[in-house]
Every structure is written in C-alpha cells, then in structure tokens.
Short mmCIF file of C-alpha atoms in Angstrom, two decimals:
data_model
loop_
_atom_site.label_atom_id
_atom_site.label_comp_id
_atom_site.label_asym_id
_atom_site.label_seq_id
_atom_site.Cartn_x
_atom_site.Cartn_y
_atom_site.Cartn_z
CA UNK A 1295 -7.23 -19.17 -27.56
CA UNK A 1296 -7.99 -17.90 -24.42
CA UNK A 1297 -8.32 -20.51 -21.82
CA UNK A 1298 -11.07 -21.11 -19.26
CA UNK A 1299 -8.75 -20.79 -16.65
CA UNK A 1300 -7.03 -17.79 -17.13
CA UNK A 1301 -10.87 -16.06 -17.94
CA UNK A 1302 -12.07 -18.42 -14.56
CA UNK A 1303 -8.90 -16.85 -12.72
CA UNK A 1304 -9.68 -13.14 -13.66
CA UNK A 1305 -13.09 -13.10 -12.57
CA UNK A 1306 -12.32 -14.38 -9.41
CA UNK A 1307 -9.75 -11.85 -8.52
CA UNK A 1308 -12.33 -9.47 -10.04
CA UNK A 1309 -14.20 -10.63 -7.21
CA UNK A 1310 -11.92 -10.74 -4.42
CA UNK A 1311 -10.77 -6.61 -5.91
CA UNK A 1312 -14.48 -5.58 -5.73
CA UNK A 1313 -14.52 -7.16 -2.29
CA UNK A 1314 -11.55 -5.57 -1.09
CA UNK A 1315 -11.89 -2.10 -2.58
CA UNK A 1316 -16.31 -2.40 -0.50
CA UNK A 1317 -14.45 -3.66 3.07
CA UNK A 1318 -12.74 -0.18 2.36
CA UNK A 1319 -14.67 2.34 1.33
CA UNK A 1320 -16.98 0.71 5.15
CA UNK A 1321 -14.08 0.82 6.31
CA UNK A 1322 -13.24 4.29 5.26
CA UNK A 1323 -16.49 5.61 6.27
CA UNK A 1324 -16.44 4.89 9.40
CA UNK A 1325 -12.92 6.58 10.21
CA UNK A 1326 -14.59 9.89 8.55
CA UNK A 1327 -17.31 9.31 10.75
CA UNK A 1328 -15.04 8.57 13.84
CA UNK A 1329 -13.48 11.47 13.07
CA UNK A 1330 -16.76 14.18 12.79
CA UNK A 1331 -17.43 12.70 16.45
CA UNK A 1332 -13.29 13.52 17.89
CA UNK A 1333 -14.44 17.09 15.85
CA UNK A 1334 -17.27 17.45 18.19
CA UNK A 1335 -16.62 16.27 21.03
CA UNK A 1336 -14.31 18.78 21.26
CA UNK A 1337 -16.45 21.72 20.30
CA UNK A 1338 -18.81 20.07 23.41
CA UNK A 1339 -19.53 20.74 26.94
CA UNK A 1340 -18.44 18.93 29.74
CA UNK A 1341 -21.33 16.88 29.14
CA UNK A 1342 -21.27 13.58 26.60
CA UNK A 1343 -23.68 11.14 25.84
CA UNK A 1344 -23.15 7.54 23.66
CA UNK A 1345 -25.55 5.66 22.46
CA UNK A 1346 -25.63 2.20 23.23
CA UNK A 1347 -27.99 0.07 21.60
CA UNK A 1348 -31.84 2.13 21.69
CA UNK A 1349 -30.45 4.80 25.17
CA UNK A 1350 -27.78 7.05 25.63
CA UNK A 1351 -26.26 7.13 28.47
CA UNK A 1352 -23.94 9.95 29.65
CA UNK A 1353 -20.69 9.04 30.03
CA UNK A 1354 -17.01 11.04 30.79
CA UNK A 1355 -15.78 12.97 28.15
CA UNK A 1356 -11.88 11.60 28.10
CA UNK A 1357 -13.10 8.29 27.95
CA UNK A 1358 -15.32 8.51 25.36
CA UNK A 1359 -12.10 10.41 24.03
CA UNK A 1360 -9.95 8.06 24.47
CA UNK A 1361 -12.07 5.28 22.89
CA UNK A 1362 -12.77 7.20 19.91
CA UNK A 1363 -9.11 7.50 19.58
CA UNK A 1364 -8.59 3.83 20.00
CA UNK A 1365 -11.22 2.82 17.31
CA UNK A 1366 -9.52 5.87 14.74
CA UNK A 1367 -5.98 4.06 14.86
CA UNK A 1368 -7.46 0.48 14.13
CA UNK A 1369 -9.88 2.02 11.23
CA UNK A 1370 -6.77 3.05 10.17
CA UNK A 1371 -4.94 0.71 10.25
CA UNK A 1372 -7.27 -2.01 8.56
CA UNK A 1373 -7.67 0.26 5.76
CA UNK A 1374 -4.47 0.78 5.25
CA UNK A 1375 -3.98 -3.16 5.26
CA UNK A 1376 -6.95 -3.23 2.83
CA UNK A 1377 -4.98 -0.41 1.12
CA UNK A 1378 -1.93 -2.73 0.37
CA UNK A 1379 -3.53 -5.47 -0.04
CA UNK A 1380 -5.79 -4.03 -3.29
CA UNK A 1381 -2.12 -2.74 -4.99
CA UNK A 1382 -0.48 -6.53 -6.10
CA UNK A 1383 -4.11 -7.26 -6.52
CA UNK A 1384 -5.43 -4.55 -8.45
CA UNK A 1385 -1.16 -5.59 -10.16
CA UNK A 1386 -2.21 -9.01 -10.55
CA UNK A 1387 -5.06 -8.53 -12.48
CA UNK A 1388 -3.87 -5.22 -14.66
CA UNK A 1389 -1.18 -8.21 -16.27
CA UNK A 1390 -3.48 -11.47 -16.65
CA UNK A 1391 -6.66 -9.15 -18.65
CA UNK A 1392 -3.48 -7.69 -20.65
CA UNK A 1393 -2.51 -11.13 -21.62
CA UNK A 1394 -5.94 -12.60 -22.19
CA UNK A 1395 -5.78 -9.20 -24.54
CA UNK A 1396 -2.86 -10.39 -26.45
CA UNK A 1397 -3.57 -14.01 -26.20
CA UNK A 1398 -7.50 -12.28 -28.20
CA UNK A 1399 -5.67 -10.34 -30.53
CA UNK A 1400 -2.99 -13.36 -31.92
#
C-alpha cells in the first residue's frame, strides 16, 4: 500500500519544482528583455531615455549600458542557481515516483 507520507512528499516536491520553474521562467524572460535592450542600446544614437515609473528621463548611454550589463549578469546567475536547484529536485521527484509505482504494482 502507498504511504500517505510518500504521497504528501511527492506533492510537496511537485509544488516546489513548479514554483522553481516559474521563477526560472520569469528570470529568463527578464534576461531576454535585458539582452534585447542592450542590442537596441548599441544600435541607438547618443540620446538615450530610461523609463522611471511614468516618466521617461534622458540618461547617459554609457551608464545605462553598464546598468544593463550588470542586470544581465545578475539574471544569468539567478537563472543558473535555479537550474542547479532544479536538477536534484527533479531527480528526487523521479526517484520517489518510481518508488511509488513499484509499491503500487506489488
């Protein structure tokens, strides 16, 4: 018989994995937007504007590029960190599923 604890653990792991994947997807989207902004910045003229709340303010192109590069590096690190957390969690969940399937088929 399948233990209630094992089922709860599997549910908990699935929820954690789903949350982790949603966070990773959000960071990947933001990273993609940041890379697109950097590309546009390289193709733009000297006049660069930054959206701050509901205002668009003129800003220094070099400073803006530095900010975007820093943001890009940070987002890449966060994505990598989530990826390293995701792999063992997926393995643990997979192992638990196999264990439960073996128990059910007995």
